[in-house]
Tab-separated table of C-alpha atoms and ligand atoms in Angstrom:
chain	number	residue	atom	x	y	z
F	1	MET	CA	12.592	-3.124	10.097
F	2	GLU	CA	11.866	-2.981	13.255
F	3	LYS	CA	7.766	-2.242	13.065
F	4	TYR	CA	7.667	-5.446	10.836
F	5	GLU	CA	8.821	-7.541	14.271
F	6	LEU	CA	6.787	-5.620	17.150
F	7	LEU	CA	3.597	-5.328	14.963
F	8	PRO	CA	2.621	-9.500	14.730
F	9	GLN	CA	4.048	-9.764	17.698
F	10	GLN	CA	2.245	-7.250	19.243
F	11	LEU	CA	-0.799	-8.723	17.112
F	12	LEU	CA	0.013	-12.301	18.745
F	13	LEU	CA	-0.181	-11.053	21.611
F	14	GLU	CA	-3.404	-8.939	22.377
F	15	GLY	CA	-4.872	-12.051	20.942
F	16	THR	CA	-6.257	-9.607	17.283
F	17	CYS	CA	-4.822	-12.370	15.401
F	18	ASP	CA	-3.364	-16.147	16.390
F	19	GLU	CA	-0.875	-17.847	14.776
F	20	ALA	CA	-2.912	-19.684	12.037
F	21	ASN	CA	-4.062	-16.176	10.958
F	22	PHE	CA	-0.666	-15.740	9.380
F	23	PHE	CA	0.974	-17.152	6.223
F	24	GLU	CA	4.318	-17.137	4.634
F	25	PRO	CA	4.413	-15.260	1.321
F	26	GLU	CA	6.182	-17.136	-1.754
F	27	LEU	CA	8.732	-15.769	-4.316
F	28	PRO	CA	6.114	-14.923	-7.076
F	29	ASN	CA	6.609	-16.235	-10.735
F	30	ASP	CA	8.513	-13.659	-12.758
F	31	LYS	CA	6.202	-13.460	-14.822
F	32	TYR	CA	3.494	-12.127	-13.386
F	33	ILE	CA	6.504	-9.113	-12.213
F	34	CYS	CA	7.148	-8.747	-15.823
F	35	ALA	CA	2.748	-8.227	-16.540
F	36	VAL	CA	4.098	-4.792	-14.413
F	37	HIS	CA	7.782	-3.734	-15.217
F	38	ASP	CA	9.416	-3.537	-17.764
F	39	PRO	CA	11.411	-6.791	-18.181
F	40	ASP	CA	15.213	-5.148	-19.048
F	41	TYR	CA	15.040	-3.551	-15.551
F	42	TYR	CA	13.597	-6.838	-13.725
F	43	TYR	CA	16.171	-8.372	-14.579
F	44	ASN	CA	19.052	-5.804	-14.131
F	45	PHE	CA	17.448	-5.277	-10.427
F	46	LEU	CA	16.978	-9.695	-10.384
F	47	ASN	CA	20.867	-10.065	-11.797
F	48	LEU	CA	21.834	-6.810	-9.314
F	49	LYS	CA	23.222	-4.634	-12.801
F	50	LEU	CA	21.515	-1.756	-11.741
F	51	SER	CA	23.161	1.326	-12.342
F	52	GLN	CA	24.890	3.831	-9.483
F	53	LYS	CA	22.695	5.711	-10.636
F	54	GLU	CA	19.746	4.402	-10.958
F	55	ILE	CA	20.671	2.586	-7.814
F	56	ARG	CA	20.979	5.973	-5.849
F	57	ARG	CA	17.841	7.153	-6.708
F	58	THR	CA	16.227	4.273	-4.959
F	59	GLY	CA	18.411	4.889	-1.481
F	60	PHE	CA	19.027	1.150	-0.926
F	61	PRO	CA	22.326	-0.318	-1.173
F	62	LEU	CA	21.440	-3.059	-4.086
F	63	SER	CA	22.117	-6.577	-2.506
F	64	ARG	CA	21.212	-10.389	-2.650
F	65	ALA	CA	18.974	-9.805	0.368
F	66	LEU	CA	17.170	-6.954	-1.370
F	67	VAL	CA	16.520	-8.692	-3.761
F	68	GLU	CA	14.691	-11.497	-2.496
F	69	ARG	CA	12.724	-9.086	0.338
F	70	GLU	CA	11.130	-7.011	-2.722
F	71	ARG	CA	10.041	-9.969	-4.717
F	72	LEU	CA	8.641	-11.807	-1.494
F	73	ILE	CA	7.066	-8.410	-0.721
F	74	ALA	CA	4.904	-8.773	-3.929
F	75	GLY	CA	4.614	-12.078	-3.867
F	76	GLY	CA	3.166	-11.963	-0.055
F	77	THR	CA	0.295	-9.259	-1.897
F	78	ILE	CA	-0.411	-11.253	-4.584
F	79	LYS	CA	-1.728	-14.579	-1.909
F	80	ALA	CA	-3.435	-11.755	0.328
F	81	SER	CA	-4.729	-10.581	-2.638
F	82	GLU	CA	-6.552	-13.998	-2.577
F	83	TYR	CA	-6.634	-14.464	0.623
F	84	ALA	CA	-9.076	-11.134	0.213
F	85	LEU	CA	-11.408	-13.233	-2.156
F	86	GLN	CA	-11.652	-15.985	0.033
F	87	TYR	CA	-11.931	-14.020	3.621
F	88	GLY	CA	-13.186	-10.616	2.475
F	89	ILE	CA	-9.484	-8.847	3.687
F	90	ALA	CA	-6.439	-10.129	4.208
F	91	PHE	CA	-3.323	-8.350	4.810
F	92	ASN	CA	0.828	-7.757	3.440
F	93	ILE	CA	3.026	-6.815	7.190
F	94	ALA	CA	4.648	-5.466	4.744
F	95	GLY	CA	5.084	-3.855	1.260
F	96	GLY	CA	2.871	-0.443	-0.162
F	97	THR	CA	5.722	-0.384	-1.980
F	98	HIS	CA	4.037	2.484	-4.300
F	99	HIS	CA	6.828	4.780	-5.842
F	100	ALA	CA	8.323	1.905	-7.502
F	101	TYR	CA	7.583	2.638	-11.374
F	102	THR	CA	7.166	0.581	-14.743
F	103	ASN	CA	10.789	0.715	-15.251
F	104	ARG	CA	12.524	1.952	-12.353
F	105	GLY	CA	13.147	2.094	-8.227
F	106	GLU	CA	12.530	5.314	-5.851
F	107	GLY	CA	12.229	6.193	-2.418
F	108	PHE	CA	13.136	2.954	-0.865
F	109	CYS	CA	10.453	0.745	-3.090
F	110	MET	CA	11.793	-1.756	-5.660
F	111	LEU	CA	9.325	-3.582	-6.803
F	112	ASN	CA	5.183	-2.503	-6.907
F	113	ASP	CA	3.679	-4.851	-4.492
F	114	GLN	CA	-0.095	-3.917	-5.218
F	115	ALA	CA	0.294	-3.243	-9.078
F	116	ILE	CA	1.340	-6.446	-9.299
F	117	ALA	CA	-1.134	-8.211	-7.630
F	118	ALA	CA	-3.842	-5.531	-9.323
F	119	LYS	CA	-2.457	-7.334	-12.599
F	120	TYR	CA	-1.761	-10.378	-11.388
F	121	LEU	CA	-5.635	-11.178	-10.600
F	122	GLN	CA	-7.098	-9.852	-13.711
F	123	GLN	CA	-4.559	-12.201	-15.614
F	124	GLN	CA	-5.786	-14.731	-12.874
F	125	LYS	CA	-9.802	-13.601	-14.265
F	126	LEU	CA	-10.288	-12.892	-10.533
F	127	ALA	CA	-10.731	-9.382	-11.117
F	128	GLU	CA	-11.702	-7.076	-13.188
F	129	LYS	CA	-12.417	-3.411	-12.340
F	130	ILE	CA	-9.435	-2.529	-9.701
F	131	LEU	CA	-9.158	0.676	-7.216
F	132	ILE	CA	-6.671	1.416	-5.227
F	133	ILE	CA	-6.671	3.699	-2.378
F	134	ASP	CA	-3.619	4.839	-1.169
F	135	LEU	CA	-3.660	6.846	1.859
F	136	ASP	CA	0.092	6.786	2.793
F	137	VAL	CA	1.242	10.874	3.033
F	138	HIS	CA	3.152	10.114	0.462
F	139	GLN	CA	1.998	10.418	-3.332
F	140	GLY	CA	1.693	7.220	-5.145
F	141	ASN	CA	3.556	8.146	-7.997
F	142	GLY	CA	4.759	4.862	-9.008
F	143	THR	CA	1.552	3.550	-8.827
F	144	ALA	CA	-0.007	6.120	-10.979
F	145	GLU	CA	2.786	5.852	-13.649
F	146	ILE	CA	2.332	2.283	-13.937
F	147	PHE	CA	-1.581	2.718	-14.425
F	148	GLU	CA	-1.656	6.196	-16.662
F	149	ASP	CA	-3.324	4.230	-19.876
F	150	ASP	CA	-5.316	0.987	-18.073
F	151	ASP	CA	-8.612	2.296	-17.145
F	152	SER	CA	-9.081	-1.293	-15.673
F	153	VAL	CA	-6.865	0.037	-12.774
F	154	PHE	CA	-7.956	3.066	-10.883
F	155	THR	CA	-5.693	5.016	-8.843
F	156	PHE	CA	-6.574	7.248	-5.702
F	157	SER	CA	-3.876	9.136	-4.022
F	158	MET	CA	-4.497	11.089	-1.528
F	159	HIS	CA	-1.105	12.680	0.627
F	160	GLY	CA	0.729	15.619	1.392
F	161	GLU	CA	1.047	18.801	-1.286
F	162	LYS	CA	4.412	19.280	-0.340
F	163	ASN	CA	6.246	16.645	0.876
F	164	TYR	CA	8.171	14.083	-1.490
F	165	PRO	CA	7.425	12.974	-4.140
F	166	PHE	CA	8.682	16.485	-5.446
F	167	LYS	CA	7.572	16.041	-8.888
F	168	LYS	CA	3.789	13.915	-8.171
F	169	GLU	CA	2.623	12.042	-11.723
F	170	LYS	CA	-1.137	11.809	-12.583
F	171	SER	CA	-3.303	9.777	-10.911
F	172	ASP	CA	-6.871	8.834	-12.211
F	173	LEU	CA	-7.597	11.195	-8.446
F	174	ASP	CA	-5.365	13.120	-6.162
F	175	ILE	CA	-6.332	15.268	-3.303
F	176	GLY	CA	-2.986	17.233	-2.349
F	177	LEU	CA	-3.118	18.062	1.464
F	178	PRO	CA	-1.698	21.123	2.808
F	179	ASP	CA	0.772	20.904	5.303
F	180	ASP	CA	-0.720	20.365	9.101
F	181	THR	CA	-4.294	19.180	8.095
F	182	LYS	CA	-5.715	18.037	10.604
F	183	GLY	CA	-7.955	14.771	11.763
F	184	GLU	CA	-11.725	16.547	11.271
F	185	GLU	CA	-10.602	18.039	7.804
F	186	TYR	CA	-8.485	15.129	6.447
F	187	LEU	CA	-11.816	12.507	7.872
F	188	LYS	CA	-14.450	15.550	5.551
F	189	ILE	CA	-12.978	15.189	2.647
F	190	LEU	CA	-12.038	11.217	2.821
F	191	LYS	CA	-15.517	10.976	3.425
F	192	GLU	CA	-16.748	13.077	0.576
F	193	THR	CA	-15.074	11.874	-1.718
F	194	LEU	CA	-15.020	8.132	-1.024
F	195	PRO	CA	-18.517	6.550	-1.326
F	196	GLN	CA	-18.989	8.732	-4.616
F	197	LEU	CA	-15.993	7.024	-5.774
F	198	LEU	CA	-16.616	3.525	-5.424
F	199	LYS	CA	-20.567	4.743	-7.128
F	200	GLU	CA	-18.659	6.009	-9.884
F	201	VAL	CA	-15.501	3.373	-10.430
F	202	LYS	CA	-17.834	0.191	-9.976
F	203	PRO	CA	-14.356	-2.002	-8.546
F	204	ASP	CA	-14.855	-5.655	-7.899
F	205	PHE	CA	-11.677	-5.337	-5.984
F	206	VAL	CA	-9.730	-2.787	-3.909
F	207	PHE	CA	-6.404	-2.533	-2.732
F	208	TYR	CA	-5.632	0.652	0.693
F	209	LEU	CA	-2.226	1.385	1.622
F	210	SER	CA	-3.097	2.210	4.790
F	211	GLY	CA	0.528	3.929	5.731
F	212	VAL	CA	0.045	5.581	9.119
F	213	ASP	CA	2.704	8.802	8.036
F	214	VAL	CA	-0.093	10.744	8.038
F	215	LEU	CA	0.288	10.706	11.869
F	216	GLU	CA	1.030	14.036	13.631
F	217	THR	CA	3.934	12.111	15.732
F	218	ASP	CA	5.668	11.487	12.128
F	219	LYS	CA	9.074	12.542	10.836
F	220	LEU	CA	8.446	12.785	7.286
F	221	GLY	CA	4.372	13.271	7.318
F	222	LYS	CA	4.084	17.096	8.149
F	223	LEU	CA	-0.258	16.080	8.611
F	224	SER	CA	-1.597	16.182	12.191
F	225	LEU	CA	-3.958	13.725	12.446
F	226	SER	CA	-3.847	11.536	16.178
F	227	ILE	CA	-3.418	8.098	16.030
F	228	LYS	CA	-7.763	8.265	16.957
F	229	ASP	CA	-7.603	10.114	13.649
F	230	CYS	CA	-5.407	7.351	11.971
F	231	LYS	CA	-8.065	4.554	13.394
F	232	GLU	CA	-11.614	6.633	11.965
F	233	ARG	CA	-9.527	7.258	9.107
F	234	ASP	CA	-9.250	2.722	8.749
F	235	ARG	CA	-12.771	1.955	10.231
F	236	TYR	CA	-14.462	4.145	7.843
F	237	VAL	CA	-12.835	2.738	4.504
F	238	LEU	CA	-12.916	-0.676	5.881
F	239	GLN	CA	-16.092	-0.145	6.832
F	240	THR	CA	-17.110	1.404	3.446
F	241	LEU	CA	-15.772	-1.348	1.850
F	242	LYS	CA	-17.584	-4.023	3.752
F	243	ASP	CA	-21.214	-2.238	3.210
F	244	TYR	CA	-20.084	-2.513	-0.532
F	245	LYS	CA	-18.678	-6.008	-0.358
F	246	LEU	CA	-15.835	-5.298	-1.848
F	247	PRO	CA	-12.986	-7.559	-0.909
F	248	VAL	CA	-9.561	-5.195	-0.017
F	249	GLU	CA	-5.982	-6.599	0.175
F	250	CYS	CA	-4.740	-3.793	2.432
F	251	SER	CA	-0.786	-3.222	2.803
F	252	MET	CA	1.237	-1.654	5.128
F	253	GLY	CA	2.991	1.256	3.857
F	254	GLY	CA	5.164	4.153	5.554
F	255	GLY	CA	5.206	5.130	9.378
F	256	TYR	CA	7.901	7.138	10.575
F	257	SER	CA	6.955	8.367	14.271
F	258	VAL	CA	9.790	9.555	16.622
F	259	GLU	CA	8.210	6.499	19.003
F	260	ILE	CA	8.208	3.138	17.203
F	261	LYS	CA	5.212	2.347	19.834
F	262	HIS	CA	3.088	5.160	18.452
F	263	ILE	CA	3.991	3.720	14.436
F	264	VAL	CA	2.684	0.022	15.708
F	265	GLU	CA	-0.044	0.975	17.723
F	266	ALA	CA	-1.724	2.632	14.600
F	267	HIS	CA	-0.730	-0.225	12.271
F	268	ALA	CA	-2.001	-2.644	15.042
F	269	ASN	CA	-5.457	-0.824	14.778
F	270	THR	CA	-5.971	-1.700	11.340
F	271	TYR	CA	-5.872	-5.060	11.898
F	272	ARG	CA	-7.924	-4.656	14.871
F	273	LEU	CA	-10.786	-3.020	12.726
F	274	ALA	CA	-9.876	-5.429	10.494
F	275	GLN	CA	-10.994	-8.391	12.899
F	276	GLU	CA	-13.652	-5.763	14.545
F	277	ILE	CA	-15.847	-5.089	11.237
F	278	PHE	CA	-15.164	-8.255	8.955
F	279	PHE	CA	-14.983	-11.838	10.714
Q	301	ZN	ZN1	4.769	7.057	2.953
């Protein structure tokens, strides 16, 4: 997708990042993927043996390139979560594959990057209690299902109630917003929710899915946030996490505005804010 090339170019050009701020993802060990995904599903995916029905549901044609890309995205989020422990914040410039379930892919998501990294951190004893803040406009249904019976990972999803996925899973906290929700209302709800959540959950690590498909210009989003509102959302989340001294891994998630410049600008704002707040 074009945005994955344009976004780093923009960040380098304007000096928000320099080359040394980037890392190359590595393929993760299969055992970390299988700590989240059913091994039968994962190895069928890896060996290009998913059924036609399973493939149709994902929205992608199954290919070697797709398998490698999804594994690299998961590896990138694992590595970013380790960097977040070191620096306070780190990003996967892709990721946010929150529609991937334990045993199936859906909605252009095959492997759930933040779920895999969350289990990885716990297995390595780098984190105990994890909070996933999913503000992509689509519900994090796969993430909700994966951690349904796991009290050590709290899933929070704020999304468009009438948007895809039409059959929603139960996150630990779901806030479903009506179509056309404006920035003011959106930010009011977020600001009422997040501090309370941090006090109750007491996480030691946070994953943030900062999808920009909440924008009014988005083709799929159905909400009505301006670019400024979306920036204020990210500022509030990142500043609050910084105030609570919580390390955060940020995956990009969706963004389908008609004009690519709106997508890149909104994603770039998340990086600009990270520089401003954390460094
Ligand atoms: Zn989305």
